[in-house]
Tab-separated table of C-alpha atoms in Angstrom:
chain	number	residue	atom	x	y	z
A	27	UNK	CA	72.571	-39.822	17.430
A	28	UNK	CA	72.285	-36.262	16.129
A	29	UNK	CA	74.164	-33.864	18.432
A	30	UNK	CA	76.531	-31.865	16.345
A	31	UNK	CA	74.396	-29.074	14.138
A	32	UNK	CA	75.507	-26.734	11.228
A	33	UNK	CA	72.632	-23.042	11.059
A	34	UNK	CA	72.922	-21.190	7.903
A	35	UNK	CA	73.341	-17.585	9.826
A	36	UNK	CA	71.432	-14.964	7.164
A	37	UNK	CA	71.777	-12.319	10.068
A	38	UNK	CA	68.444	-12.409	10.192
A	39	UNK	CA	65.984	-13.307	13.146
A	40	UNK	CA	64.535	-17.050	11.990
A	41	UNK	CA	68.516	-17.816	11.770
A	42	UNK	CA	69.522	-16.351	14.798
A	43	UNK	CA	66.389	-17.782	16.901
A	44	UNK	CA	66.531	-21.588	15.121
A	45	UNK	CA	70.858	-21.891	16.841
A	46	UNK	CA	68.955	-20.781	20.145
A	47	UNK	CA	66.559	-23.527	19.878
A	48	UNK	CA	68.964	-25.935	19.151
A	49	UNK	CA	71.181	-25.081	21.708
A	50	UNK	CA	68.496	-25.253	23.908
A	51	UNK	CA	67.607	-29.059	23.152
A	52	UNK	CA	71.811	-28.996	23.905
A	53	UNK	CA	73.226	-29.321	20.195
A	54	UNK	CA	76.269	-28.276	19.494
A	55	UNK	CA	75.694	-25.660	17.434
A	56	UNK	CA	77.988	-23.992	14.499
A	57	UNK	CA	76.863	-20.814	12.587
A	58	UNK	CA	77.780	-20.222	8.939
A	59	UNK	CA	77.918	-17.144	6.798
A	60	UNK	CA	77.430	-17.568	2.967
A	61	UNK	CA	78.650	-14.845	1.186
A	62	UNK	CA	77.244	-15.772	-2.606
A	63	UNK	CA	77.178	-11.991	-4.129
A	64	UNK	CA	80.299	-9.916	-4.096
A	65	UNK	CA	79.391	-6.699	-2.481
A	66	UNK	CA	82.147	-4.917	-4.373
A	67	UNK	CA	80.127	-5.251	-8.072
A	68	UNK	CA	77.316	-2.994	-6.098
A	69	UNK	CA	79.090	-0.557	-5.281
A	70	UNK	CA	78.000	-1.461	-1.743
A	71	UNK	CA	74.241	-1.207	-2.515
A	72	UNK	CA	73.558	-4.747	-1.040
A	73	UNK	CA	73.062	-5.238	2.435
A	74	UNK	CA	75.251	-8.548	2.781
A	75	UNK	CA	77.816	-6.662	4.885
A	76	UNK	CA	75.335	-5.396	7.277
A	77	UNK	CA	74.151	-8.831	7.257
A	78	UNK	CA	77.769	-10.368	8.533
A	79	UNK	CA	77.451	-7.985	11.418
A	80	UNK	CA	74.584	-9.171	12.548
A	81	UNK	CA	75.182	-12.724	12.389
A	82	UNK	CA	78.490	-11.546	14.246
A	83	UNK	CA	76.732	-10.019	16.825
A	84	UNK	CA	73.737	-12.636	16.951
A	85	UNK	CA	76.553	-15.916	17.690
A	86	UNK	CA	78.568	-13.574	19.741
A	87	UNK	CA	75.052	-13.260	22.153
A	88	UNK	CA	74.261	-16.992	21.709
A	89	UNK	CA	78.122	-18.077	22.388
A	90	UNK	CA	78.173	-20.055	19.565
A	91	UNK	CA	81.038	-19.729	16.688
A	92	UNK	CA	80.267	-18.163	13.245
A	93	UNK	CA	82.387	-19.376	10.391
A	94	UNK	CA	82.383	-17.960	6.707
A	95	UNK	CA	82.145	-19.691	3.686
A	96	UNK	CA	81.949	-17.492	-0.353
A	97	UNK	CA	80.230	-18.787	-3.051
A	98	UNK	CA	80.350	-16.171	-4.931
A	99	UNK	CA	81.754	-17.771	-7.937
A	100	UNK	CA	79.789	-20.568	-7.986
A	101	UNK	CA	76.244	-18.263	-7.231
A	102	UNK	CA	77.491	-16.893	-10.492
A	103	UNK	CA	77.523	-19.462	-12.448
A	104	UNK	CA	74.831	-21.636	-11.214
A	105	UNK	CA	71.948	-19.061	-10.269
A	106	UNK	CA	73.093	-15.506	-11.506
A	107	UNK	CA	74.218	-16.458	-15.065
A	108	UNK	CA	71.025	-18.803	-15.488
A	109	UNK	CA	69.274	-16.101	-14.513
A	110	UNK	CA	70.186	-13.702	-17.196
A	111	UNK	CA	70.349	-16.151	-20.200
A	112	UNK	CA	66.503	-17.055	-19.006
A	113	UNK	CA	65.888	-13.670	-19.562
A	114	UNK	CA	67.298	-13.311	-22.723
A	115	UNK	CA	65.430	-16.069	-24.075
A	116	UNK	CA	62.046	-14.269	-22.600
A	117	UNK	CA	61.567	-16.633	-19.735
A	118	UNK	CA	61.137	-15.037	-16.337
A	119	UNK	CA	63.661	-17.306	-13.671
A	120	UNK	CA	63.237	-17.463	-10.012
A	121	UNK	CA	66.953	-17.318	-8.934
A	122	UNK	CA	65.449	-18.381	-5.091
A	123	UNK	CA	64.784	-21.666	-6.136
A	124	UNK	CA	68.493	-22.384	-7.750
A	125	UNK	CA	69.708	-20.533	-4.915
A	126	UNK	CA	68.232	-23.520	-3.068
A	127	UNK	CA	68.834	-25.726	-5.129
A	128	UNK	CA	72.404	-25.312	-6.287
A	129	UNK	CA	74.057	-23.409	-3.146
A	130	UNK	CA	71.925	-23.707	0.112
A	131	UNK	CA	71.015	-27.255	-0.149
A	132	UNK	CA	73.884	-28.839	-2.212
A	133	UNK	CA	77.190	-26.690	-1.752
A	134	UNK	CA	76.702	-25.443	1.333
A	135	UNK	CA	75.003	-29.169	2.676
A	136	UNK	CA	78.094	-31.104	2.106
A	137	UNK	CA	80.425	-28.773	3.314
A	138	UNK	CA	78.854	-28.813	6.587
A	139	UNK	CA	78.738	-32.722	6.238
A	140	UNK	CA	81.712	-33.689	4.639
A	141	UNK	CA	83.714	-30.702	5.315
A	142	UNK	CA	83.189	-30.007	8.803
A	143	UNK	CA	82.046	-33.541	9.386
A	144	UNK	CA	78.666	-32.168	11.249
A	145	UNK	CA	76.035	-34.271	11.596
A	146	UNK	CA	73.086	-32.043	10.054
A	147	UNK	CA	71.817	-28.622	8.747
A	148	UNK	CA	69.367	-26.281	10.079
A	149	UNK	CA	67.795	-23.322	8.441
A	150	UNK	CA	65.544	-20.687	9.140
A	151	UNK	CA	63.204	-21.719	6.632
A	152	UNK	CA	58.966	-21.982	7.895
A	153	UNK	CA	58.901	-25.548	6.793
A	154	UNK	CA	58.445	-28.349	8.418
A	155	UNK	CA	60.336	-32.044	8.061
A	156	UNK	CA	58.205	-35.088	8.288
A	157	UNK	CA	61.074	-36.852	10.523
A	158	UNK	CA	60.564	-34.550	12.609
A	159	UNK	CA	61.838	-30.496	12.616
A	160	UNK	CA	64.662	-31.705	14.792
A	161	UNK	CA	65.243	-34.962	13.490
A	162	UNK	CA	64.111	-36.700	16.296
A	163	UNK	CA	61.971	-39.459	14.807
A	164	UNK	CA	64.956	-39.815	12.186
A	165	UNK	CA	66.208	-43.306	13.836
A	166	UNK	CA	62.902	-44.794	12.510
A	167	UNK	CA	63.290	-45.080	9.454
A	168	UNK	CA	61.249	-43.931	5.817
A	169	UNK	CA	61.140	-41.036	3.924
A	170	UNK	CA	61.823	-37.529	4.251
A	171	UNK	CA	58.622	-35.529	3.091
A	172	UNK	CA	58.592	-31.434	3.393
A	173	UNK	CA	55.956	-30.460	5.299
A	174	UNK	CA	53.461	-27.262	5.289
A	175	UNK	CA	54.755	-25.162	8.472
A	176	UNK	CA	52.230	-23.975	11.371
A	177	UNK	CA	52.583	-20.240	9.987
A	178	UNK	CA	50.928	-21.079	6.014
A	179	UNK	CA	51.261	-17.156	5.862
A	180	UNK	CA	54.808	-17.618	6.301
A	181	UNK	CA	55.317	-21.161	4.439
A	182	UNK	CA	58.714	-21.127	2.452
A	183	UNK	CA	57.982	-24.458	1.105
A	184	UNK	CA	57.596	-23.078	-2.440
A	185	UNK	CA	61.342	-22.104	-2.484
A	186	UNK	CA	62.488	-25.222	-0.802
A	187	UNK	CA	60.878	-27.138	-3.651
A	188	UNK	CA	63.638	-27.821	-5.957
A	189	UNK	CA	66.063	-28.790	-3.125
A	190	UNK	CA	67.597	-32.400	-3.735
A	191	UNK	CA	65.682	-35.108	-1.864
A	192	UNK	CA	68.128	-36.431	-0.280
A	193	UNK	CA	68.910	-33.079	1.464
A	194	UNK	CA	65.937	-33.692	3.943
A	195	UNK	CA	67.087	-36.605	5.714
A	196	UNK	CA	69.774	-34.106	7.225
A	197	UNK	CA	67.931	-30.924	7.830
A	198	UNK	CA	66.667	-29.059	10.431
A	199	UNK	CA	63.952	-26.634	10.593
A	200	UNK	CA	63.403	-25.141	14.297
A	201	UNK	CA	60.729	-23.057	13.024
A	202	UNK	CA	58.388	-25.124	11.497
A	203	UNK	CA	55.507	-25.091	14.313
A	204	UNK	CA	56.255	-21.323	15.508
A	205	UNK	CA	54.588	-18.457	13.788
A	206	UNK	CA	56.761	-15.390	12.996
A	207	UNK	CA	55.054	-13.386	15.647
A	208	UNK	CA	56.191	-16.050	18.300
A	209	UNK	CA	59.282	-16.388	17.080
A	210	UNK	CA	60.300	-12.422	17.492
A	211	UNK	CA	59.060	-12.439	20.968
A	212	UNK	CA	61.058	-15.379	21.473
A	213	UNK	CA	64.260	-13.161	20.049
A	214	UNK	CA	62.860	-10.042	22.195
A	215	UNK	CA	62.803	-12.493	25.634
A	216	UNK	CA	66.588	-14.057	24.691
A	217	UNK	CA	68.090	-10.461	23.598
A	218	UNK	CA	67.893	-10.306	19.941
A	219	UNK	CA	66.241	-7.328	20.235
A	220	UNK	CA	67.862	-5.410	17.217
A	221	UNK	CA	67.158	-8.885	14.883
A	222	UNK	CA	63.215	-8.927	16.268
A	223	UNK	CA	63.430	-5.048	14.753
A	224	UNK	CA	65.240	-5.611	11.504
A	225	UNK	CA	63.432	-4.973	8.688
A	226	UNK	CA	62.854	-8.478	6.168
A	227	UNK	CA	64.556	-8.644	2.880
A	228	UNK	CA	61.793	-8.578	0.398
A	229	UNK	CA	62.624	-9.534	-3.379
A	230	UNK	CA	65.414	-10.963	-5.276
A	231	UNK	CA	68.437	-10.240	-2.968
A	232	UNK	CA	71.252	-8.450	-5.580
A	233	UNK	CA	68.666	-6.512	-7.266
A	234	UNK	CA	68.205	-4.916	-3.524
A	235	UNK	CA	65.614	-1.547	-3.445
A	236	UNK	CA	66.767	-0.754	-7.187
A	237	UNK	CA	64.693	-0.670	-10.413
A	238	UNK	CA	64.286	-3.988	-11.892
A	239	UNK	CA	64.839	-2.365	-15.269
A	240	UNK	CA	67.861	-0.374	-14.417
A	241	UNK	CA	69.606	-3.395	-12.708
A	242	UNK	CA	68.853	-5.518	-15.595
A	243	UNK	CA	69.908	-3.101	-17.911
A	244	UNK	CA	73.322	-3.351	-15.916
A	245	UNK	CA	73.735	-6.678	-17.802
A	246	UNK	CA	71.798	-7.216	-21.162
A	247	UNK	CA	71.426	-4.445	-23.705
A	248	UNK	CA	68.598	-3.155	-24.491
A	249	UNK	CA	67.139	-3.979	-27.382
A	250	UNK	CA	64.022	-2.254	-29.256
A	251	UNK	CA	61.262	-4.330	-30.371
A	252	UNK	CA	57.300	-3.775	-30.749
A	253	UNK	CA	54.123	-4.411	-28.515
A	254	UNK	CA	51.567	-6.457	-30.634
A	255	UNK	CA	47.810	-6.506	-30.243
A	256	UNK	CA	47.320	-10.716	-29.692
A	257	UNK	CA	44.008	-9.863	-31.149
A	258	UNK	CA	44.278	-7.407	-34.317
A	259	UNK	CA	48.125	-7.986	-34.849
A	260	UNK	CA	48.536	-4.211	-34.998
A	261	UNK	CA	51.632	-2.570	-33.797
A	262	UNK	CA	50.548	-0.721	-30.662
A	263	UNK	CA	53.297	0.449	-29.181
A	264	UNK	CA	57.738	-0.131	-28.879
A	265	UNK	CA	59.943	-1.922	-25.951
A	266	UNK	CA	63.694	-1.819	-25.755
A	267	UNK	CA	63.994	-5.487	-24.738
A	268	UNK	CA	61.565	-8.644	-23.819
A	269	UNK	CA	63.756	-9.158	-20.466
A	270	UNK	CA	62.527	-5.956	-19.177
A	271	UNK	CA	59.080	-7.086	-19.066
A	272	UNK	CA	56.918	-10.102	-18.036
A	273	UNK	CA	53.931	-11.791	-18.289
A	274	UNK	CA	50.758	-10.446	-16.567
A	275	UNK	CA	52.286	-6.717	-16.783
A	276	UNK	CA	50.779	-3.476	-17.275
A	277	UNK	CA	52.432	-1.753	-20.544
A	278	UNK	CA	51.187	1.704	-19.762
A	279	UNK	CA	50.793	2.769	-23.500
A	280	UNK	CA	49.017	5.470	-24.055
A	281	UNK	CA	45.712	6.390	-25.776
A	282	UNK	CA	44.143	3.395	-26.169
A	283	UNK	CA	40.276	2.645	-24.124
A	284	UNK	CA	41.616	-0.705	-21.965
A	285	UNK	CA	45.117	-0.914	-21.026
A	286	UNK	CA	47.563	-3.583	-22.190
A	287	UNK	CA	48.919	-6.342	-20.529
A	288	UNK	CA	51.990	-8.856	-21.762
A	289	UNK	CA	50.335	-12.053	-22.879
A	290	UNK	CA	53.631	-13.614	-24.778
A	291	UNK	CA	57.180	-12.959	-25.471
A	292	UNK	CA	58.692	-13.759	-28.720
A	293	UNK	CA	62.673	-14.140	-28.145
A	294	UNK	CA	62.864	-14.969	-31.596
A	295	UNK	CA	61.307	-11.780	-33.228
A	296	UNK	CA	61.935	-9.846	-29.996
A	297	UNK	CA	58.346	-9.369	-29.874
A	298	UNK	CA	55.910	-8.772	-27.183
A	299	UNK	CA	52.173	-9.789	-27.976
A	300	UNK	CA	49.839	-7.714	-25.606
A	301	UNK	CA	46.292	-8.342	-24.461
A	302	UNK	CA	43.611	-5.216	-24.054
A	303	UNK	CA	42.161	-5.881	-20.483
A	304	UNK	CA	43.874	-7.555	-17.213
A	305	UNK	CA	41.101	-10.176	-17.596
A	306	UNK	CA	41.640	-11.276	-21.127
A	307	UNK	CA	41.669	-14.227	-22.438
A	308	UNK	CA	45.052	-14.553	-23.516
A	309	UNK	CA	46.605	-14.474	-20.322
A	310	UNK	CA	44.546	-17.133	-18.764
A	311	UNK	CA	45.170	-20.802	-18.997
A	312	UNK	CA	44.317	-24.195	-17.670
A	313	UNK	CA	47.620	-25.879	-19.445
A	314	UNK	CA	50.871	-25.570	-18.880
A	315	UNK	CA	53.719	-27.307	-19.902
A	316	UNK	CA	56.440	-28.385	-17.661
A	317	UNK	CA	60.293	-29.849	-17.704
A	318	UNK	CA	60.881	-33.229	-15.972
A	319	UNK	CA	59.798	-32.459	-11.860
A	320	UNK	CA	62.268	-32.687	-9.100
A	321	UNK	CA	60.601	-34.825	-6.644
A	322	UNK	CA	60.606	-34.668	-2.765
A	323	UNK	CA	58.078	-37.477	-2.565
A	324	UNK	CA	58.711	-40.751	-4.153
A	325	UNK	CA	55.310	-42.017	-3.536
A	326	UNK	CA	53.629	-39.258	-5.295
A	327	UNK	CA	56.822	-39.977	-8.368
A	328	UNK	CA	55.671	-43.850	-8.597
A	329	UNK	CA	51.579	-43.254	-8.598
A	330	UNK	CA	52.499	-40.537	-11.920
A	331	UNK	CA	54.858	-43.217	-13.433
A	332	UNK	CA	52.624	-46.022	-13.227
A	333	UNK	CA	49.169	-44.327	-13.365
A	334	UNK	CA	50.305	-42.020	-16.249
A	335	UNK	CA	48.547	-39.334	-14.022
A	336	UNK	CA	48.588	-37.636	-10.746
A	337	UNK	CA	45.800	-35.521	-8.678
A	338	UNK	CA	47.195	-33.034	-6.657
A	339	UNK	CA	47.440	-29.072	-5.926
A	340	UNK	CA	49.517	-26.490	-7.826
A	341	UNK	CA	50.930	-23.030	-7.467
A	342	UNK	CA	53.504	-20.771	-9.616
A	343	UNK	CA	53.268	-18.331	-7.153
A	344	UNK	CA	54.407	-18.933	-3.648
A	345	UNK	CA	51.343	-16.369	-1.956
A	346	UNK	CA	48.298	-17.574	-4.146
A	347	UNK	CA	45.950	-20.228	-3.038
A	348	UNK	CA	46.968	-23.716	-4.350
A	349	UNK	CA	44.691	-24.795	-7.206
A	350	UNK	CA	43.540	-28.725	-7.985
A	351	UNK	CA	44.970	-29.817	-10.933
A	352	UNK	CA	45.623	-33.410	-13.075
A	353	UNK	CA	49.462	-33.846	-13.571
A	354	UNK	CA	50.152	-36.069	-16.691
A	355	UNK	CA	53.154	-38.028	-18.481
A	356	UNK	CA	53.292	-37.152	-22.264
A	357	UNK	CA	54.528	-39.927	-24.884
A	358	UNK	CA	57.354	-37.593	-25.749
A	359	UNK	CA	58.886	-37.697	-22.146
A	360	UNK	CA	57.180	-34.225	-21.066
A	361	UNK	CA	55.006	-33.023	-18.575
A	362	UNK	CA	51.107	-31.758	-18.599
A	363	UNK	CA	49.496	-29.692	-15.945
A	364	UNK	CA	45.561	-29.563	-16.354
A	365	UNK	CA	43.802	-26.750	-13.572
A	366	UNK	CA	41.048	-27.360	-12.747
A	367	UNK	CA	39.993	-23.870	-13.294
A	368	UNK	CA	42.310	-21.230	-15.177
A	369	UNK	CA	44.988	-18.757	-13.750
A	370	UNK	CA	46.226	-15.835	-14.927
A	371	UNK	CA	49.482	-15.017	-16.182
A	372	UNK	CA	51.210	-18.198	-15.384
A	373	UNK	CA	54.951	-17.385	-16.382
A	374	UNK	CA	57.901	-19.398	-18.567
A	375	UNK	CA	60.515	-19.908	-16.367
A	376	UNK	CA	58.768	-19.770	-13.104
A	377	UNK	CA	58.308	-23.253	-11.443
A	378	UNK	CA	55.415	-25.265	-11.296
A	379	UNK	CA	55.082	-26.294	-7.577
A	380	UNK	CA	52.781	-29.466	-6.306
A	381	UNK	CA	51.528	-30.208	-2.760
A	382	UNK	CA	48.771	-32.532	-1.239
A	383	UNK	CA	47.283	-31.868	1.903
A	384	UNK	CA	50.108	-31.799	3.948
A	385	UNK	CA	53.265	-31.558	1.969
A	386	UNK	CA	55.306	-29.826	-0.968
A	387	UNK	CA	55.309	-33.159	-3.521
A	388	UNK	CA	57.908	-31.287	-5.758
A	389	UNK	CA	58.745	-28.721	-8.937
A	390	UNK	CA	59.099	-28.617	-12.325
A	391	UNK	CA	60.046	-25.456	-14.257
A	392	UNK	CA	56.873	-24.131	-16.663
A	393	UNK	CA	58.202	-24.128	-20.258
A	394	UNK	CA	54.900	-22.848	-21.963
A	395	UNK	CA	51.390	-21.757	-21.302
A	396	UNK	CA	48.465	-22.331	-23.520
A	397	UNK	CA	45.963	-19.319	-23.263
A	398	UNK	CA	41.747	-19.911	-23.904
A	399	UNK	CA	42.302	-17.885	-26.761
A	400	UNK	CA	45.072	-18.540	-29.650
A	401	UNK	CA	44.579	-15.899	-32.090
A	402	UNK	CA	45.161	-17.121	-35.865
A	403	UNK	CA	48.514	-16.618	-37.071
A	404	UNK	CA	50.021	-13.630	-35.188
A	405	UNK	CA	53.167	-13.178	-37.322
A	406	UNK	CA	51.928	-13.091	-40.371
A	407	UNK	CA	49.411	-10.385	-39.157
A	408	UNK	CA	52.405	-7.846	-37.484
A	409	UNK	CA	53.945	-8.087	-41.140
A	410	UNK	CA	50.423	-7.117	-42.778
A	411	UNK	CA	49.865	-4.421	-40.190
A	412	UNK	CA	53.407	-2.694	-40.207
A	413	UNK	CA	54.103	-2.857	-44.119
């Protein structure tokens, strides 16, 4: 039986409101802090303090004990310093998912199992768990499968998509049939006012309200290189390094009839091809290349191993609508995604995530896009054009 319970306390309301529900189906609840970025580095810019507080004050309300656990180091070397080499190598990383992936779902998991010797985890997370969001049809048996919450709007599934399987069979998720709405008047009604009030943490969470391109430029030199017409090969304009920029955005250069978009990064040449026209061509594409998927469903695994194929749904982006698509096995060991119709601006280093009807099937990280257009011989075109 599942009684004992480990919440992930963010100091936030879907924390804070997923240990009442628990404790209300008479869990024994624990709450626990993860401190993963040293404040101290920001100069006290992040909100993670705050954050503490809050959780403080939210277990203090729900009589339930709050415990502390830092990962700093290991955020650092799993998700932060990933997260800066994929930059340098002009791919564009989404340090949520290894956040997931390497701290929330595998550090964090076993301490509360092994550690603390609790019996499960529960997040905050809108997702739902096939065995049920409390567990409750776990005694039956079969697989774990991630499950599309009640609030789509809200559906963290995308994140949750490079988690390790085996993670599911002991998590929680209170909230997966409530809709944010429901669940702050639920906070309002047990005396969470001040979390039903707090303002969400939007973005990547230690770049905080800052300029991308100032924080970045915190840790990777700049760099100058040149903005390339994909088309003409002309020089059109200069950059001081491909990490500040990404594909799909506006260049702002000046004087030209259609403005520029980035189509491709060159780490190589520290180059940046551009595309005249947010609708070009060159930054749409119906195949992408991915690494090796983590899987959360091994049926959907088997049908692509033995078929040599898969139909299901895609997204690179966790708040656009999910697009069919044919998922393929290569003969050298890599992956093929085939849309059925094209997207724009589908990024290297972003993650390729799959669902069916129901459920999040799994990720794999994008390694290339190929555009409708592939304009002859680009390089040897920048060196006609600038000598």
């Amino acid at each position: 039986m599942i009684r004992n319970i480990v919440v992930g306390m963010s100091g936030g309301v879907d924390s804070a409101v997923s240990a009442h529900l628990l404790k209300e189906r008479g869990h024994r609840v624990m709450g626990v802090f993860m401190r993963n970025w040293d404040e101290h580095d920001e100069a006290g810019r992040c909100s993670g303090e705050q954050d503490l507080k809050d959780a403080e004050w939210a277990c203090q309300r729900l009589g339930i004990e709050l415990r502390q656990v830092n990962y700093v180091k290991e955020y650092w070397t799993a998700v932060f310093s990933a997260f800066l080499d994929d930059y340098q190598q002009g791919l564009t990383p989404n340090p949520d998912i290894l956040c997931n992936r390497h701290i929330k779902f595998d550090l964090f998991h076993r301490h509360a199992l092994d550690k603390l010797g609790y019996d499960a985890v529960a997040t905050g997370h809108y997702a739902r768990n096939s065995l049920g969001n409390f567990l409750e049809h776990r005694a039956d048996g079969g697989e774990a499968r991630l499950l599309i919450p009640a609030d789509t709007f809200k559906d963290q599934t995308f994140f949750l998509a490079g988690i390790p399987r085996q993670a599911l069979q002991r998590t929680m998720f209170p909230l997966g049939d409530l809709a944010k709405n429901e669940v702050k008047l639920l906070a309002r009604r047990i005396g969470l006012q001040r979390l039903a009030h707090k303002r969400e943490s939007t973005g990547i969470c230690f770049v905080g309200k800052r300029d991308f391109k100032s924080f970045i430029r915190e840790y990777i030199a700049s760099k100058s290189g040149q903005f390339v017409d994909i088309d003409s090969g002309a020089i059109v304009g200069s950059h001081e390094g491909i990490h500040q920029w990404t594909v799909g955005q506006r260049c702002r250069l000046g004087s030209f009839l259609q403005p520029y978009f980035v189509a491709r990064k060159e780490a190589s040449s520290n180059t940046i091809y551009v595309a005249a026209g947010h609708e070009h061509p060159a930054l749409l594409s119906t195949c992408i290349h991915i690494e090796a998927p983590n899987w959360l469903c091994v049926q959907s695994q088997q049908r692509l191993a033995s078929a040599g194929s898969l139909r299901c749904r895609f997204r690179f982006q966790h708040t656009k609508p999910l697009v069919d698509c044919c998922l393929r096995s290569c003969p050298d060991g890599g992956f093929e995604v085939l849309l059925d119709m094209p997207l724009r601006a589908i990024t290297p280093g972003q993650y390729a995530v799959f669902y069916d009807d129901v459920a999040c099937l799994g990720a794999g990280r994008i390694m290339s896009a190929h555009p409708l257009t592939c304009p002859h011989d680009q390089q040897s075109q920048v060196q006609t054009v600038s000598s």
